[in-house]
mmCIF file of C-alpha atoms in Angstrom:
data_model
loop_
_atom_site.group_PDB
_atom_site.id
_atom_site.type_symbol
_atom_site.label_atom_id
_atom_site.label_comp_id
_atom_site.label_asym_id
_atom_site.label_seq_id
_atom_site.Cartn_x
_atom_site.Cartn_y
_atom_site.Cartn_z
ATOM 1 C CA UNK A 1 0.000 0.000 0.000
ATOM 2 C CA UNK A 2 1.388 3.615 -1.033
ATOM 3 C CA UNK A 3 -0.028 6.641 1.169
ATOM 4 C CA UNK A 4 0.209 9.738 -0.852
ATOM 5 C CA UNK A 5 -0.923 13.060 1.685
ATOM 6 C CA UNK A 6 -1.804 16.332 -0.110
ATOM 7 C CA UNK A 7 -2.982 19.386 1.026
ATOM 8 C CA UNK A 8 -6.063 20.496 -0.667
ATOM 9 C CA UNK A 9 -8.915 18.660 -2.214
ATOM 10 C CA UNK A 10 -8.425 20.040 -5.263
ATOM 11 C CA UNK A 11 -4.413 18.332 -5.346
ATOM 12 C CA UNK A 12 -6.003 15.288 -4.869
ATOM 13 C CA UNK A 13 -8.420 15.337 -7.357
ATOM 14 C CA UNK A 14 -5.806 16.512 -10.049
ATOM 15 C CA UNK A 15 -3.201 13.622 -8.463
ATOM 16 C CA UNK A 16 -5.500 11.243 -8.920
ATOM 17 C CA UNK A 17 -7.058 12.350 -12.433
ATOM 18 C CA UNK A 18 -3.306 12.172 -13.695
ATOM 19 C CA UNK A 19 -2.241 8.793 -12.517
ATOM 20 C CA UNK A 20 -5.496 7.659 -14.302
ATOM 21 C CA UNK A 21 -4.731 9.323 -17.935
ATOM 22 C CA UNK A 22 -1.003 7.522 -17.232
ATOM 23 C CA UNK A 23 -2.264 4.265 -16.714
ATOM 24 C CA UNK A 24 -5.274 4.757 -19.388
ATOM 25 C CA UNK A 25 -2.343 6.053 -22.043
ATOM 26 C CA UNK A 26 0.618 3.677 -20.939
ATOM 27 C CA UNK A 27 -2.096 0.819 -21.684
ATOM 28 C CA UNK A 28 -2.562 1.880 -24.867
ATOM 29 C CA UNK A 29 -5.935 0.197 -25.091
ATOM 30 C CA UNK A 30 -7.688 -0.681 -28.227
ATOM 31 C CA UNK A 31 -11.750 -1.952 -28.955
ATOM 32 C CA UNK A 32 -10.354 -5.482 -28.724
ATOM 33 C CA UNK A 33 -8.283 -4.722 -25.753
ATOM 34 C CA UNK A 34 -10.260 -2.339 -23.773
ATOM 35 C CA UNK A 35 -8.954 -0.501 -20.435
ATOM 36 C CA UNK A 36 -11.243 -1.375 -17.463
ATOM 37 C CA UNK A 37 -12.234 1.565 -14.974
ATOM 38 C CA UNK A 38 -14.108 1.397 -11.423
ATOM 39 C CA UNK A 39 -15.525 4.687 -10.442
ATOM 40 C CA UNK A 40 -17.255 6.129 -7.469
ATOM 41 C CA UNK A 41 -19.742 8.635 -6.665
ATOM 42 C CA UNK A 42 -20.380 11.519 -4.227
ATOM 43 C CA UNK A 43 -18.038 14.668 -3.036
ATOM 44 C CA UNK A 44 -15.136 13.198 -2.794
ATOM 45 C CA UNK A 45 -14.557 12.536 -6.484
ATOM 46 C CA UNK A 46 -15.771 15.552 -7.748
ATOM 47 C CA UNK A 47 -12.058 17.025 -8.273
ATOM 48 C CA UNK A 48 -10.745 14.116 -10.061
ATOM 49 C CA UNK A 49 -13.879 14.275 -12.327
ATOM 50 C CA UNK A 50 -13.044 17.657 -13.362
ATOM 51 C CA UNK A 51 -9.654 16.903 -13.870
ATOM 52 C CA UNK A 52 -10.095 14.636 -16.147
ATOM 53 C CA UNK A 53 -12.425 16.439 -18.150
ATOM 54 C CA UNK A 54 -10.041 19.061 -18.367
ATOM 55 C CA UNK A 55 -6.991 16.881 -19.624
ATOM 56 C CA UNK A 56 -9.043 15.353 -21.891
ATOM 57 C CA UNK A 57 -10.464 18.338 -23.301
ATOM 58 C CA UNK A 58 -6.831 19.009 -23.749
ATOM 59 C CA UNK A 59 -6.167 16.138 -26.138
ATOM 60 C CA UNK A 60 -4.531 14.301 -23.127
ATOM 61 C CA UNK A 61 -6.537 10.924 -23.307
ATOM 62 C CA UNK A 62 -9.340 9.673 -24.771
ATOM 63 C CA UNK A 63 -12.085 7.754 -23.173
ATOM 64 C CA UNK A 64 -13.205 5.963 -26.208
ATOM 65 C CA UNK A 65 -11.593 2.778 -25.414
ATOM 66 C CA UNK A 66 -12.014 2.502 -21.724
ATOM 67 C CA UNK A 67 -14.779 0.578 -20.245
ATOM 68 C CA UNK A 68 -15.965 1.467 -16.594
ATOM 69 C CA UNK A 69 -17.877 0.313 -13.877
ATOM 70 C CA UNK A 70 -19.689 2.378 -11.133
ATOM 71 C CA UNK A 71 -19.688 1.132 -7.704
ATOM 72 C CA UNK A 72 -23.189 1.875 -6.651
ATOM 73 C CA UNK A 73 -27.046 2.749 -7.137
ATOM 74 C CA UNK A 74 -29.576 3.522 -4.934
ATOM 75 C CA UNK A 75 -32.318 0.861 -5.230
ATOM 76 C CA UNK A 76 -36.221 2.663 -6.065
ATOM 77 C CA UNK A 77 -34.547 6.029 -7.255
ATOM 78 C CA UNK A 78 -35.362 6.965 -10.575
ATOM 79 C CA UNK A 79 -32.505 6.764 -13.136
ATOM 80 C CA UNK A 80 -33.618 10.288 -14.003
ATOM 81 C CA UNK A 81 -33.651 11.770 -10.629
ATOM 82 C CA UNK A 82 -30.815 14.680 -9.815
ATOM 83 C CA UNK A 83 -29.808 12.078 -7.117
ATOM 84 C CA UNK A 84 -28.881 9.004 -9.255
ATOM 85 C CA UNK A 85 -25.794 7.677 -9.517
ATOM 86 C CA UNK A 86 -26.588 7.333 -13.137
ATOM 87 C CA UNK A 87 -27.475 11.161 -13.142
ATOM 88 C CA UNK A 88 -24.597 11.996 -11.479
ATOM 89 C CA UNK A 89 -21.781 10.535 -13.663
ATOM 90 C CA UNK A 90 -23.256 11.722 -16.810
ATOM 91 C CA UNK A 91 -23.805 15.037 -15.309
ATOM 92 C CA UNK A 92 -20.083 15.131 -13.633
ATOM 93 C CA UNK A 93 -18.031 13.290 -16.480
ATOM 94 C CA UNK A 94 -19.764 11.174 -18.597
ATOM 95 C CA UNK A 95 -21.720 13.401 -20.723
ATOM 96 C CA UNK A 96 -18.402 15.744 -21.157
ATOM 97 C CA UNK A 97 -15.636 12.692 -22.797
ATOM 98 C CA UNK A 98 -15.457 10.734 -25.887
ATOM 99 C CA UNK A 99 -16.611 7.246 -24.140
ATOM 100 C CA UNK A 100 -18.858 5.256 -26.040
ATOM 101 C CA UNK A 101 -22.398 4.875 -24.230
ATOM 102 C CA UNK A 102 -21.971 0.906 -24.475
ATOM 103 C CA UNK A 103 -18.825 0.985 -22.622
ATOM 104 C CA UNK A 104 -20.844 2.110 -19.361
ATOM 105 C CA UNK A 105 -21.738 0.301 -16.867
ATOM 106 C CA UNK A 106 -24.215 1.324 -14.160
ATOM 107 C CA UNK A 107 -25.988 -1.054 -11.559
ATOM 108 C CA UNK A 108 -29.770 -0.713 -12.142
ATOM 109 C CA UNK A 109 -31.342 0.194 -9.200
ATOM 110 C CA UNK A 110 -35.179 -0.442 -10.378
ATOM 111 C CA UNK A 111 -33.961 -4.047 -12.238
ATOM 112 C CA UNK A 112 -37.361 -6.099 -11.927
ATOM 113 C CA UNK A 113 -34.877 -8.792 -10.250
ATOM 114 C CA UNK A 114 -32.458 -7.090 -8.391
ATOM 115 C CA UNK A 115 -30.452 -10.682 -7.240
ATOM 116 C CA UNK A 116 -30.116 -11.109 -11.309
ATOM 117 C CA UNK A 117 -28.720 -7.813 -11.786
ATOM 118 C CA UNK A 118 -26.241 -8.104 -9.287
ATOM 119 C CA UNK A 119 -25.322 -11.582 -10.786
ATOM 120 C CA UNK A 120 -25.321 -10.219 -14.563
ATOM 121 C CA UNK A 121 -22.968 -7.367 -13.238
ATOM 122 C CA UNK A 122 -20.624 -9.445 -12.159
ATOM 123 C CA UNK A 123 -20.652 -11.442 -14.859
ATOM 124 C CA UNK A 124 -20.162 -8.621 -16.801
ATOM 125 C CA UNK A 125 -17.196 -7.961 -15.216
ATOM 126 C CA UNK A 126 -15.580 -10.926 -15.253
ATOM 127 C CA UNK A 127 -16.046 -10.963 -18.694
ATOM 128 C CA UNK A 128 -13.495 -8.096 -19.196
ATOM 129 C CA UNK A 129 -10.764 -10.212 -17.338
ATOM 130 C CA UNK A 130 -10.079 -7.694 -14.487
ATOM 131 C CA UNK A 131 -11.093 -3.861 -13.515
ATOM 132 C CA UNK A 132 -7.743 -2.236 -14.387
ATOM 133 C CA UNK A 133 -7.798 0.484 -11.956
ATOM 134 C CA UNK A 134 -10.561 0.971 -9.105
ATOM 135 C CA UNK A 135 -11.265 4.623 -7.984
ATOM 136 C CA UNK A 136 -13.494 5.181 -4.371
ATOM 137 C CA UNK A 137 -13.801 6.993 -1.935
ATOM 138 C CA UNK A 138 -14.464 6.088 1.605
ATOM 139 C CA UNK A 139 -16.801 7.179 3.981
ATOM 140 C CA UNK A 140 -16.514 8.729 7.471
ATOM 141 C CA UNK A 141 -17.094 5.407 9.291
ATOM 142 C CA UNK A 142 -14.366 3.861 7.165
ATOM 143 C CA UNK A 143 -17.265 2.194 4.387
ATOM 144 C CA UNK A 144 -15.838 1.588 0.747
ATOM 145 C CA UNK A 145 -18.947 2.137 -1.987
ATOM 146 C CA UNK A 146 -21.487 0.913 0.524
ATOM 147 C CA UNK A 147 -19.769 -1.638 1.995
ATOM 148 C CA UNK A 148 -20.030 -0.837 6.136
ATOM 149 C CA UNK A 149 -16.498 -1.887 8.131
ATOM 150 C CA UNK A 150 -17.646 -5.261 9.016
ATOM 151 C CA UNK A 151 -18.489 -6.278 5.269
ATOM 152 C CA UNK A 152 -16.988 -9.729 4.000
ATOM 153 C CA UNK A 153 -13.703 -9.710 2.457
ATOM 154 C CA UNK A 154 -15.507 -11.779 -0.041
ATOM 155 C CA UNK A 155 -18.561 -10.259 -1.163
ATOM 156 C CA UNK A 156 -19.709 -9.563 -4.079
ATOM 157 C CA UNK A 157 -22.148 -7.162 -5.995
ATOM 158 C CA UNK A 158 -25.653 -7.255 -3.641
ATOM 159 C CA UNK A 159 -27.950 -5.309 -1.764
ATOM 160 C CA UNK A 160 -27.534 -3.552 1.019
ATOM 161 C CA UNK A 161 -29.514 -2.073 3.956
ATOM 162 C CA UNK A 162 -28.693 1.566 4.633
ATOM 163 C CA UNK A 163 -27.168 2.517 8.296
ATOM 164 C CA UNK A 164 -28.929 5.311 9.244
ATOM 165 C CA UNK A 165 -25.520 7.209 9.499
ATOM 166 C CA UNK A 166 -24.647 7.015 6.021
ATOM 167 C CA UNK A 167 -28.530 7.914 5.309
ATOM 168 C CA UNK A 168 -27.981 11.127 7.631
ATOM 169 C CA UNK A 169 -24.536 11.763 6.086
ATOM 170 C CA UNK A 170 -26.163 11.430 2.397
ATOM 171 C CA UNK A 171 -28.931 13.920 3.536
ATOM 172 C CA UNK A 172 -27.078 16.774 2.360
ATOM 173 C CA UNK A 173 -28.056 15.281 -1.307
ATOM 174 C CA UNK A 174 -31.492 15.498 -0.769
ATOM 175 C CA UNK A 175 -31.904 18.884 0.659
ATOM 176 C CA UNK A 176 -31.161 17.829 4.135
ATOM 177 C CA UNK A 177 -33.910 15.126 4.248
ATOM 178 C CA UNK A 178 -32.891 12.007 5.589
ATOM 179 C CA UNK A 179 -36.240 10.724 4.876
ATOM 180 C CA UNK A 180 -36.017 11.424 1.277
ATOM 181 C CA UNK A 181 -32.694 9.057 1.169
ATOM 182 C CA UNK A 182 -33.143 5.661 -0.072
ATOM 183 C CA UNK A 183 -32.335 2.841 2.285
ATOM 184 C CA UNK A 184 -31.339 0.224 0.206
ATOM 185 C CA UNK A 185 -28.458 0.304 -2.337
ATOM 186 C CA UNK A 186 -27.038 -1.735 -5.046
ATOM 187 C CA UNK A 187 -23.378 -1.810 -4.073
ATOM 188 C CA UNK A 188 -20.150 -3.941 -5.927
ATOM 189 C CA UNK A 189 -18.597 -5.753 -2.680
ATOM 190 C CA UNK A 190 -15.276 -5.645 -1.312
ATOM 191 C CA UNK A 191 -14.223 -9.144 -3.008
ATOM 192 C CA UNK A 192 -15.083 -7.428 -6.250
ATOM 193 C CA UNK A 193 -12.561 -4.613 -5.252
ATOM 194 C CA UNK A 194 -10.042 -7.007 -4.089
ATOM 195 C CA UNK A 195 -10.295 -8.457 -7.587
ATOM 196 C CA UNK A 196 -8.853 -5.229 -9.215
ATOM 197 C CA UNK A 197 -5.485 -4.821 -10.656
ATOM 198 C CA UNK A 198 -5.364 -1.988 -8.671
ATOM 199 C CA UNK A 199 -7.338 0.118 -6.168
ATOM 200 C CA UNK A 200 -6.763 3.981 -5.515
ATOM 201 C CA UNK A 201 -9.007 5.586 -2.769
ATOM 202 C CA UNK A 202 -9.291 9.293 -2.478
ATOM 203 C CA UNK A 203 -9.729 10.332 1.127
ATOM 204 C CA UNK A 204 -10.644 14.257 1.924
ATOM 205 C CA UNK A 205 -11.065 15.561 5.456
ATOM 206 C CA UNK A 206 -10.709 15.185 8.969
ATOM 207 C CA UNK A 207 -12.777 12.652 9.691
ATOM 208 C CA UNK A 208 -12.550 10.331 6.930
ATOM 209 C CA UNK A 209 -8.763 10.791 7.971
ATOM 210 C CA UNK A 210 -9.553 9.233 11.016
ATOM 211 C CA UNK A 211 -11.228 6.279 9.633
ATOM 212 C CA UNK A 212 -7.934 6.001 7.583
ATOM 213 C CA UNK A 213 -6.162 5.743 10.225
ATOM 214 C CA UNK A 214 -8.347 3.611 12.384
ATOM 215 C CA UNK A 215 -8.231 1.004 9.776
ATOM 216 C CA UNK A 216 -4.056 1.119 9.129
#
């Protein structure tokens, strides 16, 4: 494990946007030979998502040949709501690069058969080989997509209950409403991060500094 401290968000959102258009461009990936990206949501990755926009505005990379795979989706939430995981990566990135709309990947959080979607996704993934390079972000109780502390080392994509903390803490989404939260989430499990090549997670704050360190 590498620890890399920096001093503002914004450093670590441009840090990490850069080591991903160096792996991306090292890869040199192709149609055949696709380069396989895991990507959060929420605050935290807001930086990196700009970043990259920027530096690929910039003729830096291209997205056209990467494939990626989003970590989460609240389950019940319309894919058109401002609150949507979906909504939120095409709003934030997707919508503003060159990558094909086939080549993304979103858990469906209103799948008729939610155990079947979880199992497809998986599938889905396997099918690429490996995820190349996983970005996340971590919450303030230590959780990794929605996967709480105490989560198997071996699960995979599924459906999770809520905590009420990460309800209250996702609040601020929803204008402050904890009721208006979902409280159940598709979420890609910790085996399925485990599985990647590689794993980078951004951590901003005090208190998600703590859970850090409280897991080292």
């Amino acid at each position: 494990m590498r620890l890399i401290p920096l001093s503002t968000a914004e450093q670590v959102g441009k840090w990490a946007a850069r080591h991903i258009v160096n792996r991306i461009n090292a890869f040199k990936p192709t149609a055949d030979r696709p380069f396989v990206l895991g990507l959060p949501t929420g605050g935290t990755p807001l930086t990196a998502y700009k970043a990259l926009v920027e530096m690929h505005k910039a003729g830096e990379v291209s997205f056209k040949h990467v494939v990626t795979f989003n970590m989460d989706e609240y389950v019940g939430l319309p894919k058109e709501h401002p609150e949507s995981y979906h909504s939120f990566m095409h709003r934030n990135f997707f919508d503003h690069v060159d990558i094909p709309a086939e080549n993304i990947n979103l858990l469906n959080g209103n799948a008729p058969d939610i155990d079947a979607e979880c199992r497809q996704y998986e599938e889905k993934i396997r099918s690429y080989g490996k995820i190349h390079l996983f970005m996340g972000g971590v919450g303030n109780d230590g959780h990794i997509a929605f996967n709480e502390p105490a989560s198997s080392l071996a699960s995979r994509t599924r459906i999770k209950t809520l905590t009420h903390d990460t309800r209250v803490a996702n609040s601020r989404f929803f204008d402050g409403d904890v009721n208006q939260v979902p409280k159940y989430a598709l979420t890609v499990g910790v085996g399925t991060l485990l599985d990647a090549e590689e794993v980078m997670i951004l951590v901003l704050g005090h208190q998600k500094a703590q859970a850090l360190a409280g897991g080292g």
